[in-house]
Amino acid sequence: AQIKKILEEVLETDIDFNTSTENCDAWDSMNQVNIILEIQEAFNIKIPMDKAMSLNSYQAIQEYLQTTK
């Protein structure tokens, strides 16, 4: 739920589990950076830059966070 809230705030649109850079026009490279920054802050983690760029969907972000806890 926290991931969804972050994504909706940054992208300024409603999202679902299938939302990604492929199907959401608002999810551009600038918003990708903002999403990663917000997630790092919310979950108190540091995401390596090479990994950050591959976190381009709700599902990918959720799976990554499950493996880092």
Coordinates of N, CA and C in Angstrom, one line a residue:
A1 N 0.8 -1.2 0.0 CA 0.0 0.0 0.0 C 0.9 1.3 0.0
Q2 N 2.0 1.2 0.7 CA 2.9 2.4 0.7 C 3.5 2.6 -0.6
I3 N 3.9 1.5 -1.3 CA 4.4 1.7 -2.7 C 3.4 2.4 -3.6
K4 N 2.2 1.9 -3.5 CA 1.1 2.4 -4.4 C 0.9 3.9 -4.1
K5 N 0.9 4.3 -2.8 CA 0.8 5.7 -2.4 C 1.9 6.5 -3.0
I6 N 3.1 6.1 -2.9 CA 4.3 6.8 -3.4 C 4.1 7.0 -5.0
L7 N 3.8 5.9 -5.6 CA 3.7 5.9 -7.1 C 2.6 6.9 -7.5
E8 N 1.4 6.8 -6.8 CA 0.3 7.7 -7.2 C 0.6 9.2 -6.9
E9 N 1.4 9.4 -5.9 CA 1.7 10.8 -5.6 C 2.7 11.4 -6.6
V10 N 3.7 10.6 -6.9 CA 4.8 11.0 -7.9 C 4.2 11.1 -9.3
L11 N 3.4 10.1 -9.7 CA 2.9 10.1 -11.1 C 1.6 10.9 -11.2
E12 N 1.0 11.3 -10.1 CA -0.2 12.1 -10.1 C -1.3 11.4 -10.9
T13 N -1.5 10.1 -10.7 CA -2.5 9.3 -11.4 C -2.8 8.1 -10.6
D14 N -4.0 7.5 -10.8 CA -4.3 6.2 -10.2 C -3.5 5.1 -10.9
I15 N -3.0 4.2 -10.1 CA -2.2 3.0 -10.6 C -2.8 1.7 -10.1
D16 N -2.3 0.6 -10.7 CA -2.6 -0.7 -10.2 C -1.3 -1.5 -10.3
F17 N -1.4 -2.8 -9.9 CA -0.2 -3.6 -9.8 C 0.5 -3.8 -11.2
N18 N -0.2 -3.6 -12.3 CA 0.4 -3.7 -13.6 C 1.0 -2.5 -14.2
T19 N 0.9 -1.4 -13.4 CA 1.4 -0.1 -13.9 C 3.0 -0.2 -14.0
S20 N 3.4 0.4 -15.2 CA 4.9 0.4 -15.4 C 5.2 1.5 -16.4
T21 N 6.5 1.7 -16.7 CA 6.9 2.7 -17.7 C 6.3 2.4 -19.1
E22 N 6.0 1.1 -19.3 CA 5.4 0.7 -20.6 C 4.0 1.3 -20.8
N23 N 3.2 1.4 -19.8 CA 1.8 1.7 -19.9 C 1.4 3.0 -19.2
C24 N 2.3 3.7 -18.6 CA 2.0 5.0 -17.9 C 2.8 6.1 -18.4
D25 N 2.2 7.0 -19.2 CA 3.0 8.1 -19.8 C 3.6 9.0 -18.8
A26 N 3.0 9.1 -17.6 CA 3.6 10.0 -16.6 C 4.9 9.4 -16.0
W27 N 5.1 8.1 -16.2 CA 6.3 7.5 -15.6 C 7.5 7.6 -16.6
D28 N 8.1 8.8 -16.6 CA 9.2 9.1 -17.4 C 10.5 9.0 -16.6
S29 N 11.6 9.4 -17.2 CA 12.9 9.2 -16.5 C 13.0 10.2 -15.3
M30 N 12.4 11.3 -15.4 CA 12.5 12.3 -14.2 C 11.7 11.7 -13.1
N31 N 10.5 11.2 -13.4 CA 9.6 10.6 -12.3 C 10.2 9.3 -11.8
Q32 N 11.0 8.6 -12.6 CA 11.7 7.4 -12.2 C 12.6 7.8 -11.0
V33 N 13.4 8.8 -11.2 CA 14.3 9.3 -10.2 C 13.5 9.7 -8.9
N34 N 12.5 10.4 -9.1 CA 11.7 10.8 -7.9 C 11.1 9.6 -7.2
I35 N 10.6 8.6 -7.9 CA 10.1 7.4 -7.3 C 11.1 6.7 -6.5
I36 N 12.3 6.6 -7.1 CA 13.4 5.9 -6.3 C 13.8 6.7 -5.1
L37 N 13.9 8.0 -5.2 CA 14.2 8.8 -4.0 C 13.1 8.7 -2.9
E38 N 11.9 8.7 -3.3 CA 10.8 8.6 -2.3 C 10.8 7.2 -1.7
I39 N 11.1 6.1 -2.5 CA 11.1 4.8 -1.9 C 12.3 4.6 -0.9
Q40 N 13.4 5.1 -1.3 CA 14.6 5.1 -0.4 C 14.3 5.7 0.9
E41 N 13.6 6.9 0.8 CA 13.3 7.6 2.1 C 12.3 6.9 2.9
A42 N 11.2 6.4 2.2 CA 10.1 5.8 2.9 C 10.5 4.5 3.6
F43 N 11.4 3.7 2.9 CA 11.8 2.4 3.5 C 13.2 2.4 4.1
N44 N 13.8 3.6 4.2 CA 15.1 3.8 4.8 C 16.1 2.8 4.2
I45 N 16.2 2.8 2.9 CA 17.2 1.9 2.2 C 17.9 2.7 1.1
K46 N 19.0 2.2 0.6 CA 19.8 2.8 -0.5 C 19.7 1.8 -1.7
I47 N 19.2 2.3 -2.8 CA 19.1 1.4 -4.0 C 20.2 1.8 -4.9
P48 N 21.0 0.8 -5.3 CA 22.1 1.1 -6.2 C 21.6 1.6 -7.5
M49 N 22.3 2.6 -8.2 CA 21.8 3.2 -9.4 C 21.5 2.2 -10.5
D50 N 22.4 1.2 -10.7 CA 22.1 0.3 -11.7 C 20.8 -0.5 -11.5
K51 N 20.5 -0.8 -10.2 CA 19.3 -1.5 -9.9 C 18.1 -0.5 -10.0
A52 N 18.3 0.7 -9.7 CA 17.2 1.7 -9.6 C 16.5 1.9 -11.0
M53 N 17.3 1.9 -12.0 CA 16.7 2.1 -13.4 C 15.9 0.9 -13.8
S54 N 16.2 -0.3 -13.3 CA 15.4 -1.5 -13.7 C 14.1 -1.6 -12.9
L55 N 13.9 -0.8 -11.9 CA 12.7 -0.8 -11.1 C 11.6 0.1 -11.7
N56 N 11.2 -0.4 -12.9 CA 10.3 0.4 -13.7 C 8.9 -0.1 -13.8
S57 N 8.4 -0.8 -12.7 CA 7.0 -1.2 -12.6 C 6.7 -1.4 -11.1
Y58 N 5.4 -1.3 -10.8 CA 5.0 -1.5 -9.5 C 5.4 -2.8 -9.0
Q59 N 5.2 -3.9 -9.8 CA 5.6 -5.2 -9.5 C 7.1 -5.4 -9.2
A60 N 7.9 -4.8 -10.1 CA 9.4 -4.8 -9.9 C 9.8 -4.2 -8.6
I61 N 9.2 -3.1 -8.2 CA 9.6 -2.4 -7.0 C 9.2 -3.2 -5.8
Q62 N 8.0 -3.8 -5.8 CA 7.5 -4.6 -4.7 C 8.4 -5.8 -4.5
E63 N 8.7 -6.5 -5.6 CA 9.6 -7.7 -5.5 C 11.0 -7.3 -5.0
Y64 N 11.5 -6.2 -5.4 CA 12.8 -5.7 -4.9 C 12.8 -5.5 -3.4
L65 N 11.7 -4.8 -3.0 CA 11.6 -4.5 -1.6 C 11.5 -5.7 -0.7
Q66 N 10.8 -6.8 -1.2 CA 10.7 -8.0 -0.5 C 12.0 -8.7 -0.3
T67 N 12.9 -8.6 -1.3 CA 14.2 -9.2 -1.2 C 15.2 -8.5 -0.4
T68 N 14.9 -7.2 -0.1 CA 15.9 -6.4 0.6 C 15.6 -6.3 2.1
K69 N 14.5 -6.8 2.5 CA 14.1 -6.7 4.0 C 14.7 -7.8 4.8

